[in-house]
């Protein structure tokens, strides 16, 4: 994609510029506010929330809500905290991201460098799978997972996420490899390199940027998924489902501070990834939406 | 590929190896996407309740579905939600992109601030906004504490207004992303065209309205397609923010499908609602993907 | 039978035939250039020799062995690509020896071959750099080095100079020619640049619309083009083509044309056999350098025809001056010495070397044999 270097800026007066900064600033507050509210209220005792101002800084700082959210809060019927569910999410995300990325890389390689009759149709069918409402596959998937003995298990969720992630990873790698000169593949072919040697020695070494994109995208999507987790999680529910259970539980006093701490815990891995590699993330979103 | 004489082993290997590598993924997609779609379509013509059974009853489920007040509510809500969500996200996104593109100091700081909600789960977004909008502890109470006693904001508890709180939270989550798409589009416009227009005497307003915004057409299209399919798929946000309530005030087709299929054991009707959702998305996505893919050599 | 035999080779994509019955026998040590406009099929033919595209019918053989179905890496050929196709993640040295490595050549032998070629091309000092750190000319050398290291039977070049700037292109052209003279390798070279074709080749195949229009030495192609396409494609500025009628005067065939004022003029042909075409229309072809001022005319020519005509434009180009006039309603370019005194609007005495004139049949566009 085009380098982000040139401005389409027009010359503007001082009044206009002040207006621009004010609007941009207000929106920055709008985007930050919920995060601030969550953060500030997750380190307050409950009494301060129910009795005080949600915008105010804590009078008494406490990490108790975080400890509770992590290890003792009531999730469903068990007072386990979010810890085991966090672990479930990790166990689900890592293999699902790895497998779908590897498959996407190979698919993109085949679809751009080893084109065959009908390859665009194959790609079109894979691409459309990114956009289906997953409600359309919930019922048969539940039956198939049951038949395979994977219902309610982490491997079952891994399978589901790999299946519905292939479309995205294939899209990313295909668009990336499409701009990779085919003459290099031909040169390698004449040099005597085979299908996998070309992939391994020529393509992979230059696939760093798109691999970052694909991994971030898949990680975010799978970590944040709720529908599949709620439908097929069973006893291996991921973090999002557990957070929802925690927040929606109708028994006892609503411990808002614990809920906020839990919400931040659920958001931390993706936020961390976003902060570390956000630039690539944006570029990746573009690759998925702009013609490649 | 065919050759006039027999190809050697290496050439033949090279012919079928790529297809063998692609085959598992393609097979999985065919089965788990298109096979499953076919299965759900079939189910929608059966009288399945808690478990699938194959007693075909024609279009009865669709007839029942569209007679259900519950479904009508969900569809009307989706229409309101999708229209506002897409329109506001695009308007905010375009505005922020154009503003950010004016050589703004601190752009590098603002851009990630606008974008980070995209990294969050809808469940987290829903949780945050749920309490922020809760009159008892959130915005309303804060305003009262700050001395604005008459401030009244109870949309989330109000059946007529609750759907708009979903719009607010959804716009909060994705408008930054739309901004990024438009910004990329703006940065892709050739500077010389703008200089030419300025030399031709176009004012700033004319420049954007007549030259820049028309040139962003591809970005508009991409943003629309992505927002549209996100709107129809919206499920998590409703679950976390309102749980479909108050009453059924924020029920959407996605939540309708889930509750009819898995809670109310009306699998046939649930399947038919999923088919309607798919058809709605396909009506936009199929022509879009077709036009995107066919231009390529 | 040649060293590289292309016999009855055709290529079709579905219903569309892009190459028609190509027959070329390349001898060992020959430098064959395939030249033509884009879409003429020259690159397709090269890719078929390389094994990158399948042959629809016909045979390609190297040293008598038919290689139609043989994998590109087993044909003992090497190719220099238009974009150079250097592997961006490998150093120059790794780039050049990748092919040997893939063919299982042990490391000491690879290093020895690399050292030889690097020295030959004077790129020894670049071996540890990545392609991204090289200039265009250096990349070009590395790309050639990668081909040379393999010591193949046939070298294929696919428009190798088209990505270089004008000056470097001329330098590299000379370099390739030197290399060929020194190594006596067999080369098939594709270009759309007729000057490259003329300067480098031992033989040229001019291609258009999937047909080989003419196969011959540069001199044959230039002096006796087989048809109108070859005549106008080869040479710059292009050959002047004028509609004319053959008339007999004093028992000699003449070309009847009109000058800038519409007056009838006659130019005597050197070739007597055009008498058969008496009173018939032809297309007269005269290269710009065959139209000069009288002092600049070729002294060896036996048939210089004078022609006074009005000058429309003069374009001094340093080494020559190009002069435009109108003949038979067409713009005609003459190539003068730089110091010829010509001014636009004046009537000037041109000298036309009719020994170099050619005639074409307007119906078939083929050259009328003389």
PDB file of C-alpha atoms in Angstrom, chain C residues 10-165:
ATOM      1  CA  UNK C  10       3.103 -23.114 -31.525  1.00  0.00           C
ATOM      2  CA  UNK C  11       1.427 -21.733 -28.422  1.00  0.00           C
ATOM      3  CA  UNK C  12      -2.270 -21.323 -27.784  1.00  0.00           C
ATOM      4  CA  UNK C  13      -4.238 -20.137 -24.803  1.00  0.00           C
ATOM      5  CA  UNK C  14      -7.590 -21.821 -25.324  1.00  0.00           C
ATOM      6  CA  UNK C  15      -8.824 -20.623 -28.718  1.00  0.00           C
ATOM      7  CA  UNK C  16      -6.234 -17.875 -29.017  1.00  0.00           C
ATOM      8  CA  UNK C  17      -3.075 -18.808 -30.852  1.00  0.00           C
ATOM      9  CA  UNK C  18      -0.213 -16.549 -29.807  1.00  0.00           C
ATOM     10  CA  UNK C  19       2.643 -18.270 -31.660  1.00  0.00           C
ATOM     11  CA  UNK C  20       2.410 -19.777 -35.141  1.00  0.00           C
ATOM     12  CA  UNK C  21       4.768 -22.524 -36.327  1.00  0.00           C
ATOM     13  CA  UNK C  22       8.071 -21.052 -35.212  1.00  0.00           C
ATOM     14  CA  UNK C  23      11.155 -22.675 -36.752  1.00  0.00           C
ATOM     15  CA  UNK C  24      14.587 -21.512 -35.659  1.00  0.00           C
ATOM     16  CA  UNK C  25      17.815 -23.509 -35.529  1.00  0.00           C
ATOM     17  CA  UNK C  26      20.337 -21.769 -33.287  1.00  0.00           C
ATOM     18  CA  UNK C  27      23.972 -22.784 -33.803  1.00  0.00           C
ATOM     19  CA  UNK C  28      26.447 -23.221 -30.980  1.00  0.00           C
ATOM     20  CA  UNK C  29      27.968 -19.896 -29.972  1.00  0.00           C
ATOM     21  CA  UNK C  30      25.308 -17.914 -31.759  1.00  0.00           C
ATOM     22  CA  UNK C  31      23.720 -14.762 -30.339  1.00  0.00           C
ATOM     23  CA  UNK C  32      20.107 -14.853 -31.439  1.00  0.00           C
ATOM     24  CA  UNK C  33      17.931 -11.838 -30.702  1.00  0.00           C
ATOM     25  CA  UNK C  34      14.137 -12.099 -30.720  1.00  0.00           C
ATOM     26  CA  UNK C  35      12.850  -8.621 -31.396  1.00  0.00           C
ATOM     27  CA  UNK C  36       9.370  -7.229 -31.873  1.00  0.00           C
ATOM     28  CA  UNK C  37       6.735  -4.980 -30.349  1.00  0.00           C
ATOM     29  CA  UNK C  38       5.045  -5.996 -27.098  1.00  0.00           C
ATOM     30  CA  UNK C  39       2.597  -8.830 -27.550  1.00  0.00           C
ATOM     31  CA  UNK C  40       4.467 -10.256 -30.534  1.00  0.00           C
ATOM     32  CA  UNK C  41       5.140 -13.556 -28.752  1.00  0.00           C
ATOM     33  CA  UNK C  42       8.882 -13.133 -28.197  1.00  0.00           C
ATOM     34  CA  UNK C  43       8.721 -13.496 -24.413  1.00  0.00           C
ATOM     35  CA  UNK C  44       6.344 -16.428 -24.715  1.00  0.00           C
ATOM     36  CA  UNK C  45       8.837 -18.164 -26.969  1.00  0.00           C
ATOM     37  CA  UNK C  46      11.663 -17.474 -24.515  1.00  0.00           C
ATOM     38  CA  UNK C  47       9.599 -18.796 -21.612  1.00  0.00           C
ATOM     39  CA  UNK C  48       8.887 -21.935 -23.597  1.00  0.00           C
ATOM     40  CA  UNK C  49      12.603 -22.482 -24.149  1.00  0.00           C
ATOM     41  CA  UNK C  50      13.074 -21.929 -20.413  1.00  0.00           C
ATOM     42  CA  UNK C  51      10.304 -24.366 -19.536  1.00  0.00           C
ATOM     43  CA  UNK C  52       8.259 -21.726 -17.744  1.00  0.00           C
ATOM     44  CA  UNK C  53       5.423 -22.143 -20.221  1.00  0.00           C
ATOM     45  CA  UNK C  54       4.223 -25.347 -21.806  1.00  0.00           C
ATOM     46  CA  UNK C  55       4.570 -25.943 -25.547  1.00  0.00           C
ATOM     47  CA  UNK C  56       1.221 -26.401 -27.312  1.00  0.00           C
ATOM     48  CA  UNK C  57       2.715 -28.256 -30.275  1.00  0.00           C
ATOM     49  CA  UNK C  58       6.095 -28.720 -31.894  1.00  0.00           C
ATOM     50  CA  UNK C  59       9.454 -29.502 -30.286  1.00  0.00           C
ATOM     51  CA  UNK C  60      12.296 -27.674 -28.634  1.00  0.00           C
ATOM     52  CA  UNK C  61      15.577 -29.564 -28.454  1.00  0.00           C
ATOM     53  CA  UNK C  62      18.982 -28.741 -26.994  1.00  0.00           C
ATOM     54  CA  UNK C  63      21.929 -30.707 -28.350  1.00  0.00           C
ATOM     55  CA  UNK C  64      19.467 -33.042 -30.052  1.00  0.00           C
ATOM     56  CA  UNK C  65      17.544 -33.864 -26.856  1.00  0.00           C
ATOM     57  CA  UNK C  66      13.870 -32.868 -26.939  1.00  0.00           C
ATOM     58  CA  UNK C  67      13.169 -30.920 -23.738  1.00  0.00           C
ATOM     59  CA  UNK C  68       9.433 -30.230 -24.092  1.00  0.00           C
ATOM     60  CA  UNK C  69       8.378 -31.836 -20.829  1.00  0.00           C
ATOM     61  CA  UNK C  70      11.638 -31.397 -18.960  1.00  0.00           C
ATOM     62  CA  UNK C  71      11.581 -29.310 -15.787  1.00  0.00           C
ATOM     63  CA  UNK C  72      13.274 -25.893 -16.182  1.00  0.00           C
ATOM     64  CA  UNK C  73      16.021 -26.834 -13.749  1.00  0.00           C
ATOM     65  CA  UNK C  74      16.928 -29.957 -15.768  1.00  0.00           C
ATOM     66  CA  UNK C  75      17.416 -28.236 -19.116  1.00  0.00           C
ATOM     67  CA  UNK C  76      20.867 -26.853 -18.373  1.00  0.00           C
ATOM     68  CA  UNK C  77      19.841 -23.322 -19.224  1.00  0.00           C
ATOM     69  CA  UNK C  78      20.105 -20.092 -17.284  1.00  0.00           C
ATOM     70  CA  UNK C  79      18.065 -16.949 -17.550  1.00  0.00           C
ATOM     71  CA  UNK C  80      18.600 -13.260 -16.870  1.00  0.00           C
ATOM     72  CA  UNK C  81      15.285 -11.635 -16.047  1.00  0.00           C
ATOM     73  CA  UNK C  82      14.023  -8.180 -16.862  1.00  0.00           C
ATOM     74  CA  UNK C  83      13.690  -7.297 -13.163  1.00  0.00           C
ATOM     75  CA  UNK C  84      16.925  -9.238 -12.456  1.00  0.00           C
ATOM     76  CA  UNK C  85      14.909 -11.346  -9.967  1.00  0.00           C
ATOM     77  CA  UNK C  86      17.619 -11.285  -7.323  1.00  0.00           C
ATOM     78  CA  UNK C  87      16.526 -12.906  -4.078  1.00  0.00           C
ATOM     79  CA  UNK C  88      16.204  -9.937  -1.719  1.00  0.00           C
ATOM     80  CA  UNK C  89      16.986 -11.900   1.440  1.00  0.00           C
ATOM     81  CA  UNK C  90      20.251 -13.393   0.198  1.00  0.00           C
ATOM     82  CA  UNK C  91      23.648 -11.810  -0.328  1.00  0.00           C
ATOM     83  CA  UNK C  92      25.071 -11.453  -3.802  1.00  0.00           C
ATOM     84  CA  UNK C  93      27.224 -14.516  -3.249  1.00  0.00           C
ATOM     85  CA  UNK C  94      24.277 -16.578  -2.028  1.00  0.00           C
ATOM     86  CA  UNK C  95      22.197 -15.363  -4.944  1.00  0.00           C
ATOM     87  CA  UNK C  96      24.796 -16.487  -7.429  1.00  0.00           C
ATOM     88  CA  UNK C  97      25.378 -19.920  -5.921  1.00  0.00           C
ATOM     89  CA  UNK C  98      21.756 -20.730  -5.043  1.00  0.00           C
ATOM     90  CA  UNK C  99      21.319 -22.665  -8.290  1.00  0.00           C
ATOM     91  CA  UNK C 100      24.475 -24.699  -7.717  1.00  0.00           C
ATOM     92  CA  UNK C 101      23.360 -25.409  -4.155  1.00  0.00           C
ATOM     93  CA  UNK C 102      19.968 -26.614  -5.388  1.00  0.00           C
ATOM     94  CA  UNK C 103      21.737 -28.860  -7.876  1.00  0.00           C
ATOM     95  CA  UNK C 104      23.750 -30.445  -5.097  1.00  0.00           C
ATOM     96  CA  UNK C 105      27.130 -28.984  -6.005  1.00  0.00           C
ATOM     97  CA  UNK C 106      29.454 -29.210  -2.969  1.00  0.00           C
ATOM     98  CA  UNK C 107      30.484 -25.987  -1.272  1.00  0.00           C
ATOM     99  CA  UNK C 108      34.163 -25.863  -2.347  1.00  0.00           C
ATOM    100  CA  UNK C 109      33.166 -26.225  -6.000  1.00  0.00           C
ATOM    101  CA  UNK C 110      30.483 -23.548  -5.569  1.00  0.00           C
ATOM    102  CA  UNK C 111      32.950 -21.152  -4.045  1.00  0.00           C
ATOM    103  CA  UNK C 112      35.446 -21.750  -6.817  1.00  0.00           C
ATOM    104  CA  UNK C 113      32.864 -21.122  -9.528  1.00  0.00           C
ATOM    105  CA  UNK C 114      31.666 -18.015  -7.701  1.00  0.00           C
ATOM    106  CA  UNK C 115      35.199 -16.629  -7.442  1.00  0.00           C
ATOM    107  CA  UNK C 116      35.816 -17.136 -11.163  1.00  0.00           C
ATOM    108  CA  UNK C 117      32.636 -15.439 -12.282  1.00  0.00           C
ATOM    109  CA  UNK C 118      32.873 -12.631  -9.734  1.00  0.00           C
ATOM    110  CA  UNK C 119      36.340 -11.845 -11.041  1.00  0.00           C
ATOM    111  CA  UNK C 120      35.215 -11.997 -14.647  1.00  0.00           C
ATOM    112  CA  UNK C 121      32.376  -9.529 -13.968  1.00  0.00           C
ATOM    113  CA  UNK C 122      34.413  -7.442 -11.506  1.00  0.00           C
ATOM    114  CA  UNK C 123      31.901  -7.859  -8.709  1.00  0.00           C
ATOM    115  CA  UNK C 124      34.224  -9.566  -6.181  1.00  0.00           C
ATOM    116  CA  UNK C 125      33.825  -6.677  -3.761  1.00  0.00           C
ATOM    117  CA  UNK C 126      30.012  -6.943  -3.769  1.00  0.00           C
ATOM    118  CA  UNK C 127      29.630 -10.572  -2.781  1.00  0.00           C
ATOM    119  CA  UNK C 128      28.551  -9.891   0.816  1.00  0.00           C
ATOM    120  CA  UNK C 129      26.042  -7.179  -0.008  1.00  0.00           C
ATOM    121  CA  UNK C 130      22.291  -7.597  -0.320  1.00  0.00           C
ATOM    122  CA  UNK C 131      20.655  -6.778  -3.675  1.00  0.00           C
ATOM    123  CA  UNK C 132      18.932  -3.785  -2.071  1.00  0.00           C
ATOM    124  CA  UNK C 133      22.330  -2.146  -1.554  1.00  0.00           C
ATOM    125  CA  UNK C 134      23.345  -2.356  -5.211  1.00  0.00           C
ATOM    126  CA  UNK C 135      22.958   0.107  -8.073  1.00  0.00           C
ATOM    127  CA  UNK C 136      21.036  -0.839 -11.196  1.00  0.00           C
ATOM    128  CA  UNK C 137      24.168  -1.668 -13.157  1.00  0.00           C
ATOM    129  CA  UNK C 138      25.557  -3.773 -10.315  1.00  0.00           C
ATOM    130  CA  UNK C 139      22.301  -5.733 -10.045  1.00  0.00           C
ATOM    131  CA  UNK C 140      22.458  -6.345 -13.760  1.00  0.00           C
ATOM    132  CA  UNK C 141      25.960  -7.780 -13.392  1.00  0.00           C
ATOM    133  CA  UNK C 142      24.928  -9.980 -10.494  1.00  0.00           C
ATOM    134  CA  UNK C 143      21.986 -11.286 -12.491  1.00  0.00           C
ATOM    135  CA  UNK C 144      24.348 -12.197 -15.321  1.00  0.00           C
ATOM    136  CA  UNK C 145      26.786 -13.662 -12.835  1.00  0.00           C
ATOM    137  CA  UNK C 146      24.096 -15.906 -11.426  1.00  0.00           C
ATOM    138  CA  UNK C 147      23.507 -17.244 -14.917  1.00  0.00           C
ATOM    139  CA  UNK C 148      27.202 -17.618 -15.733  1.00  0.00           C
ATOM    140  CA  UNK C 149      28.016 -19.555 -12.567  1.00  0.00           C
ATOM    141  CA  UNK C 150      25.795 -22.372 -13.719  1.00  0.00           C
ATOM    142  CA  UNK C 151      27.826 -22.750 -16.946  1.00  0.00           C
ATOM    143  CA  UNK C 152      24.706 -23.662 -18.905  1.00  0.00           C
ATOM    144  CA  UNK C 153      24.320 -24.795 -22.521  1.00  0.00           C
ATOM    145  CA  UNK C 154      22.104 -21.844 -23.387  1.00  0.00           C
ATOM    146  CA  UNK C 155      21.698 -18.385 -21.847  1.00  0.00           C
ATOM    147  CA  UNK C 156      18.322 -16.724 -22.013  1.00  0.00           C
ATOM    148  CA  UNK C 157      18.026 -12.953 -21.603  1.00  0.00           C
ATOM    149  CA  UNK C 158      14.576 -11.400 -21.130  1.00  0.00           C
ATOM    150  CA  UNK C 159      14.847  -7.661 -21.882  1.00  0.00           C
ATOM    151  CA  UNK C 160      17.747  -7.401 -19.441  1.00  0.00           C
ATOM    152  CA  UNK C 161      18.597  -3.765 -20.138  1.00  0.00           C
ATOM    153  CA  UNK C 162      15.129  -2.227 -20.135  1.00  0.00           C
ATOM    154  CA  UNK C 163      15.295  -1.173 -16.471  1.00  0.00           C
ATOM    155  CA  UNK C 164      18.528   0.797 -16.884  1.00  0.00           C
ATOM    156  CA  UNK C 165      18.879   4.454 -17.762  1.00  0.00           C
TER     157      UNK C 165
END
